[in-house]
CSV table of C-alpha atoms in Angstrom, one decimal:
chain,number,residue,atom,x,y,z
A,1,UNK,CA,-12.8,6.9,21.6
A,2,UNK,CA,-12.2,4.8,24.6
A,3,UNK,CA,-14.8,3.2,27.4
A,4,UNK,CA,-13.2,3.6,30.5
A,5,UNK,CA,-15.7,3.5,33.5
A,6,UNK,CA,-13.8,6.5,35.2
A,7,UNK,CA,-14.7,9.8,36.0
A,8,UNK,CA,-11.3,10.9,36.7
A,9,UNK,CA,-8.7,13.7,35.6
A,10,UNK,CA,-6.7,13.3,32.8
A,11,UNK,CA,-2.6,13.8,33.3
A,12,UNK,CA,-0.5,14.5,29.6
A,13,UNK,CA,3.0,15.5,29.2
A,14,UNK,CA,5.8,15.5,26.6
A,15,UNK,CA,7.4,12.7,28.7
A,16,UNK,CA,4.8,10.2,28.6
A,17,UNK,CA,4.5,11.0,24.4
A,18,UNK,CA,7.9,9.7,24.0
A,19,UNK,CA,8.3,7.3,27.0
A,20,UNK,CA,8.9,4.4,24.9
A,21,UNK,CA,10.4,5.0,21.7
A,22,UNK,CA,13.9,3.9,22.4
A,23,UNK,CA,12.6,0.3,22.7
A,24,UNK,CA,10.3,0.5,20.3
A,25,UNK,CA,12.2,2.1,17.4
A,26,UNK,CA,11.0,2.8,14.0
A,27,UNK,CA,7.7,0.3,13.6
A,28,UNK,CA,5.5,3.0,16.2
A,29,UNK,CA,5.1,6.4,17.3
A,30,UNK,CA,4.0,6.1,20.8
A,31,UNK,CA,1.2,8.0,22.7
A,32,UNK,CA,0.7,7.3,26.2
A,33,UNK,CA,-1.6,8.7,29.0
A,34,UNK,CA,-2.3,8.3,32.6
A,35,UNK,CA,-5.9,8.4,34.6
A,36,UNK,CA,-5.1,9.7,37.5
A,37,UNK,CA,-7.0,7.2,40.4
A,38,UNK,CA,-7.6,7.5,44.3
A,39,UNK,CA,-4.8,6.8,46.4
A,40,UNK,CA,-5.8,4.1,48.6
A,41,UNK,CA,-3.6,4.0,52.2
A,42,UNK,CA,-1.0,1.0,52.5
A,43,UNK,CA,0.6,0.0,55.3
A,44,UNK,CA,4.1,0.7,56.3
A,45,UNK,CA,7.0,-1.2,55.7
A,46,UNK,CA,9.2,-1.9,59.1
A,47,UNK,CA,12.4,-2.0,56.5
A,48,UNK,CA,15.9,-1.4,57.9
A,49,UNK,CA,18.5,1.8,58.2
A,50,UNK,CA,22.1,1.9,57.4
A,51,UNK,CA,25.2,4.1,56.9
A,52,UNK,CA,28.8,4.0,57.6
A,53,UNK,CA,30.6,2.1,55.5
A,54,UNK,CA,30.2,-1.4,53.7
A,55,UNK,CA,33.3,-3.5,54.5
A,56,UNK,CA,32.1,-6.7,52.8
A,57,UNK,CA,29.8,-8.3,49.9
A,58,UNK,CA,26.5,-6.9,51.0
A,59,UNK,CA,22.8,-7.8,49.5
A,60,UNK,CA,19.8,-5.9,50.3
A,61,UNK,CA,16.5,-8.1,49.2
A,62,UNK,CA,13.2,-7.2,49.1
A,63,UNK,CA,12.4,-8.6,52.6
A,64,UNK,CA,14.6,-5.2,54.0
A,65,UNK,CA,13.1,-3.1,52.1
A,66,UNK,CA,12.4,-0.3,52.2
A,67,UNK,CA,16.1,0.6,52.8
A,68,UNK,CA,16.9,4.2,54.7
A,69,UNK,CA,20.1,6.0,55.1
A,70,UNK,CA,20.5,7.8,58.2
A,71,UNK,CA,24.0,9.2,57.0
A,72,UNK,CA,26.2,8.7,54.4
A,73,UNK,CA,27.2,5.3,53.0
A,74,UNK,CA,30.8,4.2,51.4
A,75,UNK,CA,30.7,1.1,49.4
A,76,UNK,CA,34.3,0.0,49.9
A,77,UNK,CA,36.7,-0.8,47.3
A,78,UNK,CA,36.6,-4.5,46.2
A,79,UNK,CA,33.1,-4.7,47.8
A,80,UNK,CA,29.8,-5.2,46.0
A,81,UNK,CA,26.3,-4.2,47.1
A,82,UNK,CA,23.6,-5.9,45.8
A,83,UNK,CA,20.1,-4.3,45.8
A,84,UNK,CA,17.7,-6.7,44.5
A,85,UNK,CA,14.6,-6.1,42.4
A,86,UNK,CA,11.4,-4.5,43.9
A,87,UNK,CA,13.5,-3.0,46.6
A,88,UNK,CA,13.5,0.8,47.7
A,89,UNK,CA,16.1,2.7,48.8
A,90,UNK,CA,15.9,6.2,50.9
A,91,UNK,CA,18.9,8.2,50.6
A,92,UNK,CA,16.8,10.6,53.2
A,93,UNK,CA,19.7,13.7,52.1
A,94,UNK,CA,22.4,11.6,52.9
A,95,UNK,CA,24.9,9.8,50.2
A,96,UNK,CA,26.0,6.6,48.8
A,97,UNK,CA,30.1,6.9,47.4
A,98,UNK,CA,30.7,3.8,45.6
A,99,UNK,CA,34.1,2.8,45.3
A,100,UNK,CA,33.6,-0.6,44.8
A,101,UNK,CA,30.5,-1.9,42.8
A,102,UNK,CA,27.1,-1.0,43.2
A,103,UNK,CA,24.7,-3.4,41.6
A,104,UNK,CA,21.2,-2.3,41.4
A,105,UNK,CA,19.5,-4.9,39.5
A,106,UNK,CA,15.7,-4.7,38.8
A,107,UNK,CA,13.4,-6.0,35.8
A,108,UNK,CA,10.6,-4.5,33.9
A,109,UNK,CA,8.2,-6.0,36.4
A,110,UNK,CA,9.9,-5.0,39.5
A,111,UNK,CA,12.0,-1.9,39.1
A,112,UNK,CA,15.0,-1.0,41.5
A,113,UNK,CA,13.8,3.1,43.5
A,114,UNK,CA,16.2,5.6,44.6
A,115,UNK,CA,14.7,8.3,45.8
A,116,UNK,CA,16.2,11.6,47.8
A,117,UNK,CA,14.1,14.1,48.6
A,118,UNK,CA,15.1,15.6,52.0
A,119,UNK,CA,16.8,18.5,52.4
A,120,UNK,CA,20.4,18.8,53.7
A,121,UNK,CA,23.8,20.4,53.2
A,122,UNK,CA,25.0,17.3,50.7
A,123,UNK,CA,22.8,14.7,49.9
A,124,UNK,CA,20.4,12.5,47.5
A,125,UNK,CA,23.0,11.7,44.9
A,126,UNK,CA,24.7,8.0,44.1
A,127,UNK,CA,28.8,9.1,43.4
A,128,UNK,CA,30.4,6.1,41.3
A,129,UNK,CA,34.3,6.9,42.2
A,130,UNK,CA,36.8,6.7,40.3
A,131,UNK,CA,38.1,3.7,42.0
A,132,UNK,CA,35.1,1.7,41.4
A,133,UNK,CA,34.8,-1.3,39.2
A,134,UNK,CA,33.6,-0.8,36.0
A,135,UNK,CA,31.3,-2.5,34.2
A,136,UNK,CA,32.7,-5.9,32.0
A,137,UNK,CA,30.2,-6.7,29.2
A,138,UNK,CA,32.2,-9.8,28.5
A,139,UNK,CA,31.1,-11.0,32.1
A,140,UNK,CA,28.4,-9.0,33.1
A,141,UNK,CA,29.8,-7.9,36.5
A,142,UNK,CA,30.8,-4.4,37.8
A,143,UNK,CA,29.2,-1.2,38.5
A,144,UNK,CA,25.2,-1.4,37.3
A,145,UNK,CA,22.3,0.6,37.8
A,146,UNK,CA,19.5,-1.6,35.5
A,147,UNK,CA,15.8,-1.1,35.1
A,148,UNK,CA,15.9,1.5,38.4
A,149,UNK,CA,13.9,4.8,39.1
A,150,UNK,CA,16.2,7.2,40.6
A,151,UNK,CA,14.3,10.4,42.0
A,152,UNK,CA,16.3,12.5,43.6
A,153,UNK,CA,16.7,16.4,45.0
A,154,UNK,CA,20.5,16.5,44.9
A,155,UNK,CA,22.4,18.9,46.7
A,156,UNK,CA,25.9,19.4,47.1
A,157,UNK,CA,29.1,20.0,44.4
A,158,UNK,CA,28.1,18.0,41.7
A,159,UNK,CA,24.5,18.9,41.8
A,160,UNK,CA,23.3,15.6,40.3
A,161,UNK,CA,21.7,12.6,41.0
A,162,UNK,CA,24.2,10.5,40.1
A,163,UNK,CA,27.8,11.4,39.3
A,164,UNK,CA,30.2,9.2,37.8
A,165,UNK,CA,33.7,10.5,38.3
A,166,UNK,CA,36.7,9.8,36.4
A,167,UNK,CA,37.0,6.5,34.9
A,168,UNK,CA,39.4,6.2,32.5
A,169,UNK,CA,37.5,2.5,31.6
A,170,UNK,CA,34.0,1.4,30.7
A,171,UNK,CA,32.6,2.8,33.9
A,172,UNK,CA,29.5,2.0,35.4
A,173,UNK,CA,26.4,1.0,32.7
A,174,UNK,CA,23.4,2.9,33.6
A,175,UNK,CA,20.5,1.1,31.2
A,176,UNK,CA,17.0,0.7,31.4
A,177,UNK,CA,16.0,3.2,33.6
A,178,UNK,CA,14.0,6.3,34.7
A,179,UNK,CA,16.4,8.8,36.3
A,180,UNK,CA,14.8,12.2,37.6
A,181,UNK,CA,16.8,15.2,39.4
A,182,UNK,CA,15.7,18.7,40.7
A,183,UNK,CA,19.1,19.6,39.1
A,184,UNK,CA,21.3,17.5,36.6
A,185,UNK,CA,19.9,13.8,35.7
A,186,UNK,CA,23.5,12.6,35.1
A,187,UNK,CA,27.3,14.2,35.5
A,188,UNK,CA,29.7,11.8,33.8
A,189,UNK,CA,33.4,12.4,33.7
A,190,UNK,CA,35.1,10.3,31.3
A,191,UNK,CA,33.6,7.4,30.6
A,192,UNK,CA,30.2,5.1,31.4
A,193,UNK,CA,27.7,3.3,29.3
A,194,UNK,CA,24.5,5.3,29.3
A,195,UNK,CA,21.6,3.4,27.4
A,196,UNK,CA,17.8,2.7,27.0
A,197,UNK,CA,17.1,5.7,30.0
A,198,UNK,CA,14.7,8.3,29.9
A,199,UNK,CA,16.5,11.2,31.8
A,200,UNK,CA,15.0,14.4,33.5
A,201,UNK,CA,16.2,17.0,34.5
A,202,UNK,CA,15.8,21.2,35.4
A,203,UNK,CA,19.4,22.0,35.2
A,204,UNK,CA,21.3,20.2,32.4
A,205,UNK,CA,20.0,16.9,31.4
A,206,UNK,CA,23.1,15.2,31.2
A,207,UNK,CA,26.7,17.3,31.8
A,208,UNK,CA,29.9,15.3,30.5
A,209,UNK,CA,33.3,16.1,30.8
A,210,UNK,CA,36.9,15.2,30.8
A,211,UNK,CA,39.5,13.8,28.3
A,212,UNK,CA,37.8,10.3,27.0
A,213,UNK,CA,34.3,9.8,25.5
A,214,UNK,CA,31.4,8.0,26.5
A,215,UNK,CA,28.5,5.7,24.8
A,216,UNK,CA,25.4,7.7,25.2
A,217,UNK,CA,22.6,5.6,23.1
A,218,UNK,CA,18.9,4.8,22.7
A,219,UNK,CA,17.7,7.3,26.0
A,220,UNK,CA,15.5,9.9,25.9
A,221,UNK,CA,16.3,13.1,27.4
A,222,UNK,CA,13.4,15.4,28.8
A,223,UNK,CA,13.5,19.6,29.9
A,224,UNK,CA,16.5,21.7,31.2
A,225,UNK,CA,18.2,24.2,30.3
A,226,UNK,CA,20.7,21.7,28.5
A,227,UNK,CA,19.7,18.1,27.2
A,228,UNK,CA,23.6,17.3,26.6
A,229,UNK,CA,26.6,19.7,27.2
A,230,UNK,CA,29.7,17.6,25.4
A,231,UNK,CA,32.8,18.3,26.7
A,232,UNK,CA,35.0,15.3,25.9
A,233,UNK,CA,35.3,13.2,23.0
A,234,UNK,CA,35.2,10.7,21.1
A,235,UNK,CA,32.0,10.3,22.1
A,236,UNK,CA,29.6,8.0,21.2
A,237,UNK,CA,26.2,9.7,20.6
A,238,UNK,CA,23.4,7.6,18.8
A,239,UNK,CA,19.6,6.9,18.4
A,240,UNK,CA,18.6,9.3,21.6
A,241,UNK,CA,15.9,11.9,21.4
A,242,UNK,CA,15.6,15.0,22.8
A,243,UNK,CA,12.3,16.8,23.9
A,244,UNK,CA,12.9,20.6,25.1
A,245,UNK,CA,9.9,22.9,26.4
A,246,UNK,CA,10.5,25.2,23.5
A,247,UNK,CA,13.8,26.9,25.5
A,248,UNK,CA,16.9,25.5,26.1
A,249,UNK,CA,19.7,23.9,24.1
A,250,UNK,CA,19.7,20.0,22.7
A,251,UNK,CA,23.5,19.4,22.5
A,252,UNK,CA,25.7,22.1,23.4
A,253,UNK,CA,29.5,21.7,22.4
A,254,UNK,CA,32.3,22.5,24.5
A,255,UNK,CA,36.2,22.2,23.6
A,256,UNK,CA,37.0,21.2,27.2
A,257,UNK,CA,38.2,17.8,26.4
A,258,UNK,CA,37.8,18.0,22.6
A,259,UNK,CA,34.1,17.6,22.1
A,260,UNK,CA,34.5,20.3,19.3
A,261,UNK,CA,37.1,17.6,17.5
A,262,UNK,CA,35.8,14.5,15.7
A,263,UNK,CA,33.0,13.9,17.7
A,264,UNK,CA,30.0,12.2,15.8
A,265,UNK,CA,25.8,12.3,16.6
A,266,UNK,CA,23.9,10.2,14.5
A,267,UNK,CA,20.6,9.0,14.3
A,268,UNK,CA,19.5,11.5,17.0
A,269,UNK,CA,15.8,13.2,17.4
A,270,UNK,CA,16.1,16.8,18.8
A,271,UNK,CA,12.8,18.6,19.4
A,272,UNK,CA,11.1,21.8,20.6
A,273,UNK,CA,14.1,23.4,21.5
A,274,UNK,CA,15.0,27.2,21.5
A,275,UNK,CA,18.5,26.0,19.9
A,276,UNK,CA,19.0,22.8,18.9
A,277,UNK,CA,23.0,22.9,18.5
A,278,UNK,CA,25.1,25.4,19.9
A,279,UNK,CA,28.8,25.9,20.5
A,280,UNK,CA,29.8,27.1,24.0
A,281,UNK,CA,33.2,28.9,25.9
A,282,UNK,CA,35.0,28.8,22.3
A,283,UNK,CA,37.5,31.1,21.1
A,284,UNK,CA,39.0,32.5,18.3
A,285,UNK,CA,41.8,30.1,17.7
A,286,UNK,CA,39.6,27.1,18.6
A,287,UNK,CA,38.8,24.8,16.0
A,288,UNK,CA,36.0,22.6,15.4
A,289,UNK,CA,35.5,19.5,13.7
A,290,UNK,CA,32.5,17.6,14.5
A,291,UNK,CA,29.7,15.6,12.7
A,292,UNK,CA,26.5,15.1,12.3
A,293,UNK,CA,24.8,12.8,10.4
A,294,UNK,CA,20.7,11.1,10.2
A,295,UNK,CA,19.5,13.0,12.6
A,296,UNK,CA,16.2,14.4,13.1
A,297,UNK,CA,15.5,18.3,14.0
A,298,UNK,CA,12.3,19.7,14.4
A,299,UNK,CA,10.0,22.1,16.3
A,300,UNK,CA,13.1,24.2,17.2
A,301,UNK,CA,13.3,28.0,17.4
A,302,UNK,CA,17.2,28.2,16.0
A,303,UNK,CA,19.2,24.7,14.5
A,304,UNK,CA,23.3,25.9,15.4
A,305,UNK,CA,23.7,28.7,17.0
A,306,UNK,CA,28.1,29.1,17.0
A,307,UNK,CA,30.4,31.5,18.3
A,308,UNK,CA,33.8,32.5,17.2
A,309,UNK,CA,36.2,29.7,16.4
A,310,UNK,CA,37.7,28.0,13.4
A,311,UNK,CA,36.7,24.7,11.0
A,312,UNK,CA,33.7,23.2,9.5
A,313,UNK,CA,30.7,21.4,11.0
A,314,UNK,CA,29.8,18.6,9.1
A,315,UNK,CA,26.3,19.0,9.0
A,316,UNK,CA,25.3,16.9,5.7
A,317,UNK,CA,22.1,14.5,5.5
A,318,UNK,CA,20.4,15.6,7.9
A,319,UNK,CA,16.2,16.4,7.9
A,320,UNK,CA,15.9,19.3,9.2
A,321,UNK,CA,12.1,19.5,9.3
A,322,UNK,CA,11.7,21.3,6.0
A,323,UNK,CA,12.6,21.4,2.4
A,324,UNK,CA,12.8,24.6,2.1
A,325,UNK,CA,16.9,25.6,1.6
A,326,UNK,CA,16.0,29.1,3.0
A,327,UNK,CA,13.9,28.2,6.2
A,328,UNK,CA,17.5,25.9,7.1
A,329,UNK,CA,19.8,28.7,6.5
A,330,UNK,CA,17.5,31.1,8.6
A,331,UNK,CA,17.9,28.8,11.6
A,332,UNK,CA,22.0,28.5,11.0
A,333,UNK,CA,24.2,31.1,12.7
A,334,UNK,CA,27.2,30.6,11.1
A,335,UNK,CA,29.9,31.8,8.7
A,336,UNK,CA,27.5,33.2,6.1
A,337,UNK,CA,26.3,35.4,9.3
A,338,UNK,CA,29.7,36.5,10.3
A,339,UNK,CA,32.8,35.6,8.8
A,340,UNK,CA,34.5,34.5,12.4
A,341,UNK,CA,32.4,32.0,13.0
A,342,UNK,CA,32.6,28.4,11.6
A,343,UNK,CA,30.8,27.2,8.7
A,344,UNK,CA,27.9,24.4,9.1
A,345,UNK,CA,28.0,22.6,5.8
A,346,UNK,CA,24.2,21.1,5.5
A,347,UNK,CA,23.6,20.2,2.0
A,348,UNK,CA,22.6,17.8,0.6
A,349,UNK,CA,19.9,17.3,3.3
A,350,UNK,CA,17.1,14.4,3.7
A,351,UNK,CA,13.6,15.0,2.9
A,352,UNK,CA,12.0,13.1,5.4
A,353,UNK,CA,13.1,11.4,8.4
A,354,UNK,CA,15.7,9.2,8.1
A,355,UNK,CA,14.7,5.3,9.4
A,356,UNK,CA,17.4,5.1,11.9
A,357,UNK,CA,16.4,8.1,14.0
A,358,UNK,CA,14.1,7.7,16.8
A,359,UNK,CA,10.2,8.6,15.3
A,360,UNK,CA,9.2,12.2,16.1
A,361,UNK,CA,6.8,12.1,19.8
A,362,UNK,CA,3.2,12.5,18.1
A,363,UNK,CA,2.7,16.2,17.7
A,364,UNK,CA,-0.5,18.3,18.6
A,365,UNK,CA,-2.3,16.1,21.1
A,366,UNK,CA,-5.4,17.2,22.3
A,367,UNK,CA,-7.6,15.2,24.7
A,368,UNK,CA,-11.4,15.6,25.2
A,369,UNK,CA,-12.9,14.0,28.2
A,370,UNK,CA,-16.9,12.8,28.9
A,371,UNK,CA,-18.3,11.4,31.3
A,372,UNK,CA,-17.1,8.2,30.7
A,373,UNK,CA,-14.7,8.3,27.7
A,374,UNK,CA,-12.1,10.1,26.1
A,375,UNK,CA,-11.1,11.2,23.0
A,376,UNK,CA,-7.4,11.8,21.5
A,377,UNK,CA,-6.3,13.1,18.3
A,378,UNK,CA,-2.9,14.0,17.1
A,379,UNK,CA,-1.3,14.7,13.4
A,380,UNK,CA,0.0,12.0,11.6
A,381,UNK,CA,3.9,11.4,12.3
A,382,UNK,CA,6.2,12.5,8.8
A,383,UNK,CA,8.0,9.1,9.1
A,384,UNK,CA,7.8,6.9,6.3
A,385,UNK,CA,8.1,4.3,7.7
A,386,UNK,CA,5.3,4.1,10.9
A,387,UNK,CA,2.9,1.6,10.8
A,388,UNK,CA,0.9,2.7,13.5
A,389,UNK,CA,0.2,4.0,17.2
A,390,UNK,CA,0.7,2.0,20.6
A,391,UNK,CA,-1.4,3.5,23.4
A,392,UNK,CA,-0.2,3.1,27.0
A,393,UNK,CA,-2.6,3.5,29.6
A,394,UNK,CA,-3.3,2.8,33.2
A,395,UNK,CA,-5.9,4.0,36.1
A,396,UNK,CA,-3.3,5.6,38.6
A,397,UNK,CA,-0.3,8.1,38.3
A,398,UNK,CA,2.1,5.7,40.2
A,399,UNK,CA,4.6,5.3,37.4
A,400,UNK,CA,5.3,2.4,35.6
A,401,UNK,CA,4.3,-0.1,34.8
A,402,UNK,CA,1.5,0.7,32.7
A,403,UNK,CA,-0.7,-2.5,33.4
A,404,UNK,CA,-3.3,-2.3,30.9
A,405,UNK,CA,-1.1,-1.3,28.3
């Protein structure tokens, strides 16, 4: 029970349940919850517009904010554009093609915005092309988006909010941030460094393709139809969870660009999905080869759902959310179903969690408001390993951060 002094509406979600595990890892599940408070009127911003394109090292501080386009913008090759933290940036349906760098650095305190929201033909989506400099972790420069919220309506081609075409290097890193779309969070072709994020979106969550892998790590990925369609490989796929809205697929396989061949996911939380693997656009001579190892499945309606091709699925020490041998095979549609499909070898599985998976989002919250309090319960979390619950909580529904957490 909690004194709050407010008489306001409560606002719960999945999201917020799970909003900051990937920092906090194993020592807490995490509940969070947000009073919804009066909007209070602010005055305007004078800020500046641009578009065209950016011929030379360009910095946008906080004294321009915020930042409109009023048509597309073209970061030129060899040039970098700086946006600073705490400023905001209006893509208004217009564009920003990035074939130079494009640094957008915020902190936790004052968090780089992207938003896109108005409608047009093509618009509201950042494109890092492929001729754009990549990210160096050995000197920290390159292509960054870094503690940023990016909420966007994308329309156009590659229907996401941001797209990262063809890079046959590191690619831009995308860490540290909230990225929401009205259609795909994130398209990557080839490769990019995609940590610490909590992604959202209606469509697929995030859709990667091509020949190379990527490193997808430590995010959390939120609703769609699809949390991750894999379609290139080796890819790097470790410590993210993944919260469905009981439909959907978690990870869906592709062979375009060998995801169905030695790719790994370890250390992975997949929830409350209708399928939690699946296989997609296989054939019969296709063969498949991947691996999965430490990760943690639970709440979902079916665990691998494949289709016709050849090879094994090395699906060994896993926890599945049960003990019970025949409540795993019920959820496995594989060669024991039909003898053209591939096997899914998961025994021996784990009992419990395994401590290097992300902790399960708290289950079963239920809220009970009074006049002036509020009451939460939830069950316990199966982990051996929590020590405890952090509550995050604030007075409005502006986002982060949550002040009086």
């Amino acid at each position: 029970m909690m004194g709050l002094g407010y008489n306001l509406a409560i606002v719960l979600s999945r999201l917020s349940l799970i909003r900051y595990s990937p920092w906090l890892r194993r020592a807490i599940a995490v509940m969070t919850f947000v009073v919804a408070a009066l909007a209070f009127p602010q005055a305007a911003l004078a800020g500046i517009s641009v578009s065209g394109n950016i011929t030379s090292n360009t910095t946008w501080a906080v004294a321009d904010s915020p930042i409109t386009l009023t048509g597309p913008l073209l970061v030129d090759g060899g040039v970098t554009l700086t946006v600073e933290a705490g400023v905001t940036v209006d893509l208004n349906g217009h564009f920003i093609y990035v074939e130079g760098a494009l640094r957008a650095e915020g902190t936790p305190e004052a968090q780089v915005t992207f938003t896109g929201t108005a409608s047009t033909g093509e618009g509201n989506f950042i494109s890092f092309e492929s001729s754009s400099t990549p990210w160096n972790a050995d000197t920290g420069s390159g292509s960054l988006i870094d503690y940023s919220i990016v909420d966007m309506e994308p329309s156009g081609s590659d229907g996401a909010a941001i797209a990262i075409q063809q890079h046959s290097s590191e690619g831009p890193r995308i860490a540290n941030s909230r990225i929401t779309s009205t259609r795909d969070a994130l398209m990557v072709v080839n490769k990019a460094i995609i940590e610490g994020n909590i992604l959202s979106g209606s469509s697929q969550v995030l859709f990667h393709q091509g020949t190379e892998g990527a490193t997808i790590r430590n995010n959390v990925f939120y609703g769609g139809s699809n949390g991750f369609i894999c379609g290139a490989t080796p890819v790097e796929f470790q410590g993210n969870t993944l919260v469905g809205k009981g439909g959907g697929v978690g990870i869906t396989l592709r062979p375009h660009g060998g995801c169905n061949l030695g790719s790994t996911f370890e250390n992975n939380t997949i929830v409350n999905y209708g399928t939690a693997v699946s296989l997609s656009a296989f054939g019969t001579s296709s063969n498949v080869s991947a691996v999965f190892r430490h990760n943690t499945f639970f709440g979902n309606d079916q665990l691998f759902t494949l289709v016709q091709a050849q090879g094994t699925i090395d699906a060994i020490s896993n926890w599945w959310g049960t003990s019970d041998t025949a409540a795993i095979e019920t959820g496995m549609l594989h060669s024991a179903d039909d003898f053209r499909l591939p096997t899914a070898t998961y025994t021996p599985f784990l009992t419990t969690p395994h401590v290097s998976s992300p902790p399960l989002p708290p289950q079963d919250l239920a809220a009970q408001t009074g006049a002036s309090s509020i009451s939460l319960a939830w069950s316990a979390n199966p982990e051996a390993d929590i020590t405890g619950y952090k509550l995050h909580w604030d007075t409005d529904d502006d986002g982060y951060p949550f002040t009086n957490s």
